[in-house]
Short mmCIF file of C-alpha atoms in Angstrom, two decimals:
data_model
loop_
_atom_site.label_atom_id
_atom_site.label_comp_id
_atom_site.label_asym_id
_atom_site.label_seq_id
_atom_site.Cartn_x
_atom_site.Cartn_y
_atom_site.Cartn_z
CA MET A 1 23.58 -4.90 -6.43
CA VAL A 2 19.98 -4.22 -5.45
CA LEU A 3 19.70 -1.79 -8.36
CA MET A 4 21.11 -4.45 -10.72
CA GLY A 5 18.67 -7.01 -9.36
CA LEU A 6 15.72 -4.73 -10.04
CA MET A 7 16.91 -4.07 -13.58
CA ILE A 8 17.53 -7.76 -14.36
CA SER A 9 14.17 -8.84 -12.98
CA ALA A 10 12.46 -6.14 -15.04
CA CYS A 11 13.62 -7.78 -18.27
CA LYS A 12 12.08 -11.20 -17.60
CA ASP A 13 8.42 -10.50 -18.20
CA ASN A 14 6.25 -9.99 -21.27
CA ARG A 15 2.54 -9.65 -20.53
CA SER A 16 -0.48 -9.24 -22.75
CA PRO A 17 -2.26 -5.85 -22.67
CA ALA A 18 -4.84 -5.19 -19.96
CA PRO A 19 -8.51 -5.19 -20.91
CA SER A 20 -9.90 -1.78 -21.75
CA SER A 21 -12.10 -0.05 -19.20
CA PRO A 22 -15.15 2.18 -19.69
CA ILE A 23 -14.12 4.12 -16.59
CA THR A 24 -12.94 7.61 -17.44
CA VAL A 25 -10.09 9.08 -15.41
CA SER A 26 -9.20 12.60 -16.44
CA ASN A 27 -7.75 15.96 -15.43
CA CYS A 28 -4.82 14.54 -13.45
CA ARG A 29 -2.64 17.22 -11.91
CA SER A 30 0.03 17.69 -9.27
CA VAL A 31 -0.96 18.96 -5.82
CA ASP A 32 1.55 20.19 -3.24
CA VAL A 33 1.13 18.89 0.30
CA GLU A 34 2.42 20.68 3.40
CA ASP A 35 2.02 19.95 7.09
CA THR A 36 0.61 22.49 9.56
CA GLN A 37 4.11 23.99 10.01
CA GLY A 38 4.50 24.65 6.30
CA ARG A 39 6.95 21.80 5.71
CA THR A 40 6.84 19.90 2.42
CA VAL A 41 5.39 16.41 2.74
CA THR A 42 7.34 14.04 0.52
CA GLY A 43 7.40 10.27 0.11
CA ILE A 44 3.64 9.57 0.49
CA GLU A 45 4.17 5.87 -0.11
CA ASP A 46 0.77 4.62 1.05
CA MET A 47 -2.63 5.96 2.10
CA GLU A 48 -5.96 4.83 3.49
CA ILE A 49 -9.33 6.57 3.17
CA ASP A 50 -11.95 6.52 5.90
CA HIS A 51 -14.92 6.79 3.55
CA ALA A 52 -17.41 7.16 6.41
CA SER A 53 -15.72 10.15 8.06
CA GLY A 54 -14.23 11.68 4.92
CA ARG A 55 -10.60 11.53 6.04
CA ILE A 56 -7.46 10.47 4.20
CA TYR A 57 -4.52 9.03 6.15
CA LEU A 58 -1.03 9.27 4.68
CA ALA A 59 2.17 7.34 5.48
CA ALA A 60 5.09 9.55 4.52
CA TYR A 61 8.77 10.19 5.07
CA ASP A 62 11.67 11.45 2.99
CA ARG A 63 13.32 8.27 1.70
CA ARG A 64 16.19 10.26 0.22
CA THR A 65 17.33 11.09 3.75
CA ALA A 66 19.00 8.27 5.69
CA LEU A 67 16.93 6.89 8.56
CA VAL A 68 19.50 8.04 11.12
CA ASN A 69 19.49 11.60 9.81
CA THR A 70 17.00 14.41 10.25
CA PRO A 71 15.63 15.82 6.97
CA PRO A 72 16.14 19.50 6.18
CA ALA A 73 14.01 21.88 8.24
CA ASN A 74 11.63 22.52 5.34
CA ILE A 75 10.81 18.79 4.93
CA PHE A 76 8.28 16.93 7.09
CA PRO A 77 10.45 14.45 9.07
CA GLY A 78 8.11 11.49 8.70
CA GLY A 79 4.97 10.01 10.22
CA VAL A 80 1.25 9.54 9.71
CA LEU A 81 -0.81 12.52 8.56
CA MET A 82 -4.48 13.26 7.94
CA LEU A 83 -6.24 15.15 5.16
CA GLU A 84 -9.90 16.13 4.97
CA MET A 85 -11.67 14.84 1.83
CA ALA A 86 -13.75 18.02 1.78
CA ASP A 87 -10.60 20.04 0.99
CA LEU A 88 -10.37 18.33 -2.41
CA SER A 89 -13.63 19.85 -3.62
CA ASN A 90 -12.01 23.28 -3.93
CA GLN A 91 -9.63 22.03 -6.65
CA PRO A 92 -6.63 23.11 -4.58
CA ASN A 93 -3.04 23.49 -5.75
CA ARG A 94 -1.92 22.96 -2.16
CA LEU A 95 -3.27 20.78 0.66
CA ILE A 96 -2.58 21.06 4.39
CA ALA A 97 -2.07 17.70 6.12
CA HIS A 98 -2.33 17.36 9.89
CA PRO A 99 0.42 15.24 11.50
CA LEU A 100 -0.73 12.55 13.96
CA PRO A 101 2.26 12.12 16.29
CA LEU A 102 2.64 9.12 18.55
CA PRO A 103 1.63 9.81 22.17
CA ASP A 104 5.28 9.75 23.29
CA ASN A 105 6.46 11.68 20.20
CA ARG A 106 8.82 8.88 19.16
CA PRO A 107 10.20 9.25 15.62
CA ILE A 108 8.49 7.05 13.08
CA ARG A 109 9.24 6.17 9.46
CA PRO A 110 5.98 4.53 8.32
CA HIS A 111 5.92 2.04 5.47
CA GLY A 112 2.51 0.75 4.43
CA LEU A 113 -0.78 1.68 6.03
CA ASP A 114 -4.09 -0.02 6.77
CA LEU A 115 -7.27 1.25 8.43
CA THR A 116 -9.74 -1.03 10.21
CA ILE A 117 -13.05 0.01 11.73
CA GLY A 118 -14.50 -2.27 14.38
CA GLU A 119 -18.16 -3.01 14.93
CA ASP A 120 -18.10 -0.51 17.81
CA GLY A 121 -16.65 2.17 15.52
CA THR A 122 -13.11 1.90 16.89
CA ARG A 123 -10.65 3.04 14.25
CA ARG A 124 -7.18 1.57 14.13
CA LEU A 125 -4.29 2.25 11.79
CA TYR A 126 -1.59 -0.35 11.22
CA THR A 127 1.81 0.57 9.86
CA ILE A 128 5.37 -0.75 9.67
CA ASP A 129 7.89 1.53 11.34
CA ARG A 130 11.26 1.32 9.62
CA PHE A 131 13.06 3.65 12.03
CA PRO A 132 14.52 0.68 14.01
CA HIS A 133 16.51 -0.21 10.87
CA ALA A 134 18.74 2.71 11.75
CA MET A 135 19.77 0.79 14.89
CA GLY A 136 20.22 -2.49 13.03
CA GLN A 137 16.89 -3.90 14.27
CA ASN A 138 13.90 -5.37 12.47
CA PRO A 139 11.02 -3.06 11.55
CA ARG A 140 8.29 -2.91 14.16
CA LEU A 141 4.59 -3.40 13.54
CA LEU A 142 2.51 -0.64 15.10
CA ALA A 143 -1.19 -0.64 15.92
CA LEU A 144 -2.36 2.97 16.29
CA THR A 145 -5.75 3.45 17.91
CA LEU A 146 -7.44 6.65 16.74
CA THR A 147 -9.55 8.84 19.01
CA GLU A 148 -11.78 11.87 18.50
CA ASN A 149 -13.33 10.18 15.47
CA GLY A 150 -9.94 9.60 13.90
CA GLN A 151 -8.30 12.98 14.45
CA ARG A 152 -5.44 11.88 16.69
CA ILE A 153 -3.55 8.80 17.90
CA GLY A 154 -4.62 7.87 21.42
CA LEU A 155 -2.64 4.63 21.78
CA ALA A 156 0.37 3.19 19.96
CA ARG A 157 1.03 -0.50 20.51
CA HIS A 158 4.09 -2.37 19.31
CA MET A 159 2.94 -5.77 18.07
CA GLU A 160 5.51 -8.33 19.18
CA ASN A 161 6.26 -11.17 16.81
CA ALA A 162 8.44 -14.26 16.99
CA GLN A 163 9.24 -14.32 13.27
CA PRO A 164 12.17 -12.46 11.69
CA LEU A 165 10.05 -10.08 9.61
CA CYS A 166 13.10 -8.08 8.66
CA ASN A 167 11.65 -7.22 5.24
CA ALA A 168 8.08 -6.44 6.34
CA ASN A 169 6.53 -4.47 3.50
CA ASN A 170 2.79 -4.07 3.96
CA MET A 171 -0.14 -5.26 6.04
CA VAL A 172 -3.92 -5.57 6.20
CA GLY A 173 -6.02 -6.11 9.31
CA LEU A 174 -8.35 -9.07 9.79
CA GLY A 175 -10.36 -8.89 13.02
CA GLU A 176 -7.83 -9.02 15.84
CA GLY A 177 -5.18 -10.35 13.47
CA LEU A 178 -3.01 -8.94 10.74
CA TYR A 179 -1.61 -10.22 7.45
CA VAL A 180 1.94 -8.98 6.84
CA SER A 181 3.91 -9.27 3.59
CA ASN A 182 7.64 -10.04 3.95
CA ASP A 183 9.03 -9.26 0.52
CA ARG A 184 12.28 -11.27 0.77
CA ALA A 185 13.60 -13.95 3.10
CA SER A 186 17.16 -12.82 3.82
CA CYS A 187 17.80 -10.38 6.65
CA TRP A 188 21.20 -9.45 5.18
CA ALA A 189 21.92 -7.02 2.34
CA VAL A 190 24.00 -9.55 0.39
CA GLY A 191 21.30 -12.19 0.70
CA ARG A 192 18.62 -9.78 -0.49
CA ALA A 193 20.79 -8.83 -3.47
CA VAL A 194 21.19 -12.52 -4.37
CA GLU A 195 17.41 -12.97 -4.23
CA ASN A 196 16.97 -9.94 -6.50
CA ILE A 197 19.61 -10.88 -9.06
CA PHE A 198 18.65 -14.53 -9.42
CA GLY A 199 14.92 -13.94 -9.21
CA LEU A 200 14.38 -16.13 -6.17
CA ALA A 201 10.75 -16.31 -5.10
CA ARG A 202 11.21 -16.26 -1.32
CA GLY A 203 8.56 -13.74 -0.33
CA THR A 204 6.02 -14.70 2.32
CA VAL A 205 2.71 -13.64 3.79
CA PHE A 206 2.53 -14.05 7.58
CA PHE A 207 -0.50 -13.92 9.82
CA GLN A 208 0.07 -12.07 13.07
CA HIS A 209 -2.29 -12.70 16.00
CA LYS A 210 -1.28 -11.24 19.35
CA SER A 211 2.31 -12.47 19.85
CA ALA A 212 1.99 -15.41 17.44
CA SER A 213 3.17 -15.09 13.85
CA TYR A 214 3.21 -17.83 11.22
CA PRO A 215 3.38 -18.10 7.42
CA VAL A 216 0.17 -18.64 5.48
CA SER A 217 1.66 -18.37 1.97
CA GLU A 218 5.26 -18.82 0.81
CA GLY A 219 7.28 -18.90 -2.41
CA LEU A 220 6.11 -15.48 -3.62
CA TYR A 221 8.15 -13.18 -5.84
CA PHE A 222 8.67 -9.96 -3.84
CA THR A 223 5.47 -9.77 -1.80
CA ASN A 224 4.20 -6.22 -1.61
CA GLY A 225 0.73 -4.67 -1.23
CA LEU A 226 -2.12 -6.50 0.53
CA GLU A 227 -5.85 -5.87 0.63
CA ILE A 228 -9.02 -7.73 1.61
CA LEU A 229 -11.76 -7.71 -0.98
CA ASP A 230 -15.42 -7.98 0.07
CA GLY A 231 -14.93 -6.02 3.29
CA HIS A 232 -12.75 -6.15 6.37
CA ALA A 233 -12.93 -8.80 9.06
CA SER A 234 -15.26 -6.85 11.32
CA THR A 235 -18.04 -7.67 8.87
CA HIS A 236 -17.20 -11.38 8.60
CA SER A 237 -18.15 -14.36 10.73
CA GLU A 238 -15.39 -16.22 12.56
CA ARG A 239 -15.44 -18.99 10.01
CA ALA A 240 -15.41 -18.11 6.34
CA SER A 241 -16.06 -20.60 3.56
CA ASP A 242 -14.77 -21.06 0.04
CA THR A 243 -17.81 -19.47 -1.59
CA PRO A 244 -18.30 -16.42 -3.83
CA SER A 245 -19.16 -14.40 -0.71
CA ALA A 246 -16.04 -15.43 1.24
CA PRO A 247 -13.45 -12.71 1.85
CA ILE A 248 -10.47 -12.62 -0.49
CA LEU A 249 -6.87 -11.69 0.30
CA LEU A 250 -5.21 -9.87 -2.59
CA VAL A 251 -1.41 -10.17 -2.70
CA ALA A 252 0.78 -8.08 -5.02
CA GLU A 253 3.85 -9.89 -6.35
CA THR A 254 5.83 -6.95 -7.66
CA ARG A 255 8.52 -8.72 -9.67
CA ARG A 256 6.07 -11.26 -11.06
CA LYS A 257 3.78 -8.45 -12.23
CA SER A 258 0.79 -10.21 -10.79
CA ILE A 259 -1.97 -10.16 -8.20
CA ARG A 260 -2.87 -13.42 -6.48
CA ALA A 261 -6.32 -13.71 -4.94
CA PHE A 262 -6.58 -16.21 -2.06
CA SER A 263 -9.81 -17.23 -0.38
CA ILE A 264 -9.68 -16.69 3.38
CA MET A 265 -10.85 -19.92 4.99
CA ASP A 266 -10.70 -18.92 8.65
CA THR A 267 -10.80 -15.31 9.83
CA LYS A 268 -9.48 -16.24 13.29
CA SER A 269 -6.36 -18.15 12.23
CA GLY A 270 -5.89 -16.37 8.90
CA GLN A 271 -5.80 -19.73 7.10
CA LEU A 272 -5.86 -19.28 3.35
CA GLY A 273 -7.60 -21.50 0.83
CA PRO A 274 -6.63 -22.08 -2.81
CA VAL A 275 -5.76 -19.30 -5.23
CA GLN A 276 -9.02 -18.08 -6.73
CA ALA A 277 -7.39 -15.94 -9.42
CA ASP A 278 -3.87 -15.25 -10.67
CA ILE A 279 -4.01 -11.94 -12.50
CA TYR A 280 -1.09 -10.78 -14.65
CA LEU A 281 -0.61 -7.07 -15.26
CA GLU A 282 1.38 -5.01 -17.74
CA ALA A 283 3.23 -3.38 -14.84
CA ALA A 284 4.67 -4.29 -11.43
CA PRO A 285 2.02 -3.81 -8.71
CA ASP A 286 2.84 -1.95 -5.52
CA ASN A 287 0.19 -0.91 -2.97
CA ILE A 288 -3.50 -1.87 -3.09
CA THR A 289 -6.36 0.14 -1.59
CA LEU A 290 -10.09 -0.49 -1.27
CA GLY A 291 -12.27 2.11 -2.96
CA ALA A 292 -15.60 3.46 -1.78
CA ASP A 293 -17.11 1.48 -4.68
CA GLY A 294 -15.86 -1.82 -3.19
CA ALA A 295 -13.23 -2.36 -5.89
CA ALA A 296 -9.47 -2.68 -5.35
CA TYR A 297 -7.22 0.03 -6.80
CA ILE A 298 -3.66 -0.98 -7.62
CA ALA A 299 -0.76 1.36 -8.35
CA ALA A 300 1.83 -0.24 -10.62
CA ILE A 301 5.27 0.54 -12.05
CA PRO A 302 5.59 -0.05 -15.82
CA ASP A 303 9.40 0.00 -15.97
CA LEU A 304 11.27 -1.37 -12.94
CA SER A 305 14.63 -0.46 -14.49
CA ASP A 306 13.65 3.20 -14.77
CA TYR A 307 12.16 3.10 -11.26
CA ALA A 308 15.37 1.61 -9.83
CA LEU A 309 17.35 4.51 -11.30
CA PHE A 310 14.78 6.98 -9.98
CA LYS A 311 15.20 5.57 -6.45
CA SER A 312 18.99 5.89 -6.59
CA ARG A 313 20.83 8.98 -5.41
CA PHE A 314 21.54 9.85 -9.06
CA GLY A 315 17.93 9.66 -10.19
CA ARG A 316 15.98 12.32 -8.34
CA ASN A 317 15.41 14.21 -11.63
CA ARG A 318 13.97 11.18 -13.43
CA THR A 319 10.19 10.98 -13.92
CA PRO A 320 9.08 7.34 -14.28
CA ASP A 321 5.51 6.87 -15.43
CA GLY A 322 2.86 5.01 -13.43
CA GLN A 323 -0.26 2.95 -14.02
CA VAL A 324 -3.43 2.25 -12.04
CA TYR A 325 -5.57 -0.88 -12.26
CA ARG A 326 -9.03 -1.53 -10.90
CA LEU A 327 -10.01 -5.04 -9.78
CA TRP A 328 -13.48 -6.10 -8.67
CA ARG A 329 -15.43 -9.26 -7.96
CA ASP A 330 -18.89 -10.30 -9.07
CA PRO A 331 -20.93 -10.81 -5.86
CA GLU A 332 -23.13 -13.40 -7.58
CA ASN A 333 -20.63 -15.87 -9.00
CA GLY A 334 -17.35 -14.77 -7.41
CA SER A 335 -15.60 -14.14 -10.75
CA PHE A 336 -12.88 -11.47 -10.99
CA SER A 337 -12.65 -8.64 -13.50
CA TRP A 338 -9.90 -6.10 -13.88
CA ALA A 339 -8.87 -3.23 -16.13
CA LYS A 340 -6.16 -0.63 -16.46
CA ILE A 341 -7.81 2.72 -15.80
CA LEU A 342 -4.89 5.15 -15.92
CA ASP A 343 -1.51 5.75 -17.52
CA LEU A 344 -0.03 8.54 -15.41
CA LYS A 345 2.78 10.62 -16.86
CA GLY A 346 5.75 10.93 -14.55
CA ASP A 347 5.90 14.71 -14.88
CA ILE A 348 2.60 14.86 -12.94
CA LEU A 349 3.79 12.46 -10.23
CA PRO A 350 6.89 10.32 -10.77
CA GLY A 351 6.90 6.69 -9.61
CA ALA A 352 3.36 6.43 -8.17
CA THR A 353 3.18 3.68 -5.51
CA VAL A 354 -0.42 4.08 -4.27
CA ALA A 355 -3.79 5.01 -5.74
CA ALA A 356 -7.01 5.46 -3.75
CA GLN A 357 -10.57 6.21 -4.86
CA SER A 358 -13.28 8.08 -3.01
CA GLY A 359 -16.19 9.96 -4.55
CA PRO A 360 -15.19 11.49 -7.87
CA TYR A 361 -11.49 11.47 -6.99
CA LEU A 362 -8.54 9.21 -7.69
CA ILE A 363 -5.63 10.21 -5.43
CA LEU A 364 -2.07 9.02 -6.01
CA GLY A 365 1.12 9.18 -3.95
CA SER A 366 4.76 8.28 -4.52
CA ALA A 367 7.40 6.89 -2.16
CA PHE A 368 10.12 9.09 -3.64
CA ALA A 369 8.37 12.29 -4.69
CA PRO A 370 6.69 15.21 -2.91
CA GLY A 371 2.96 15.85 -2.91
CA LEU A 372 0.14 13.96 -4.58
CA ALA A 373 -1.59 13.61 -7.93
CA LEU A 374 -5.32 14.30 -8.02
CA CYS A 375 -7.51 12.97 -10.85
CA HIS A 376 -11.22 13.03 -11.62
CA ILE A 377 -12.99 9.69 -12.00
CA ASP A 378 -16.31 9.24 -13.81
CA LEU A 379 -18.60 7.67 -11.19
CA ASP A 380 -21.40 6.99 -13.72
CA ALA A 381 -19.05 4.86 -15.80
CA THR A 382 -17.91 3.02 -12.67
CA THR A 383 -21.50 2.21 -11.72
CA GLN A 384 -22.32 0.99 -15.21
CA GLU A 385 -19.24 -1.23 -15.32
CA GLN A 386 -19.93 -2.92 -11.98
CA ALA A 387 -23.53 -3.55 -12.98
CA GLN A 388 -22.39 -5.56 -16.02
#
């Protein structure tokens, strides 16, 4: 029924083409990723780049293996990993990722990832652990404090919440708080299928602060990736205003094929202001990352029907194509611009769900495929475009 819902919802939308972009993305190729034990890393659904330290953090687990089961011995069982950006300069065919286990070595099935860096340099990763689903429980929100300049997890804290975030999908940190997307309202499989099939817009964005959790936006159509444009909360004052310089929360509505941009009115309470932009794409957006150039990079799925088949147990040999969009904001007048910068063939990386930019590289991962895709991005063109 979920598969049918995805296929029906995919037929409802007809969008105009994206504006062309002067940015050049070229030489995309597949790169194998293994952990330090030589196990294949598959299902890199999301990633975050620490541009200052030159490290890439990956959230990965084999989604074709049930949560209660252990993947085959040659497959990384799931968790957060780290890559060094410097390793990309050698044009490798294979990358070695370093697992960052929890201090108590608990199993983790991470979904979504966000990195925040405090004013004192403290680095913290947030992720949604889906392993509790195997025991019939809600996913848990984890705050992972990094030590040794981000090379290992020193503290893992389970963020308690009073809301039934049973469909928590992604998150982005804001000071001591956290925005969390809950893609559907029902906590039951039948209810979720009904929402899918009938196209019910019951997605929500919650703001989590300590043990309090409350909705800040409702009535969204499958809430997915989140990102804060114009910097993270550590660089903002406690009170933001509805001005061109105010921080913006970007929300991906996958089945609506759109990105909504909300002004953040209060960085302590997470209160959102009016929608500043409602941007329709050719494809269904998934995860959003913040590039070193200050722009948002959005991985999107052109054909949800094909992707639904790819996710199924019968579709592992399918190769759905992907797209990447770049969205940026004029610092002078607050206006938004966006462009499609890449059509990625599925035989390079099928079903891309995340794209991240740093230096001359565009790096892509997929929730249901092994490894990464690595592309070259023309930085001169990027600079010229943002200066316009």
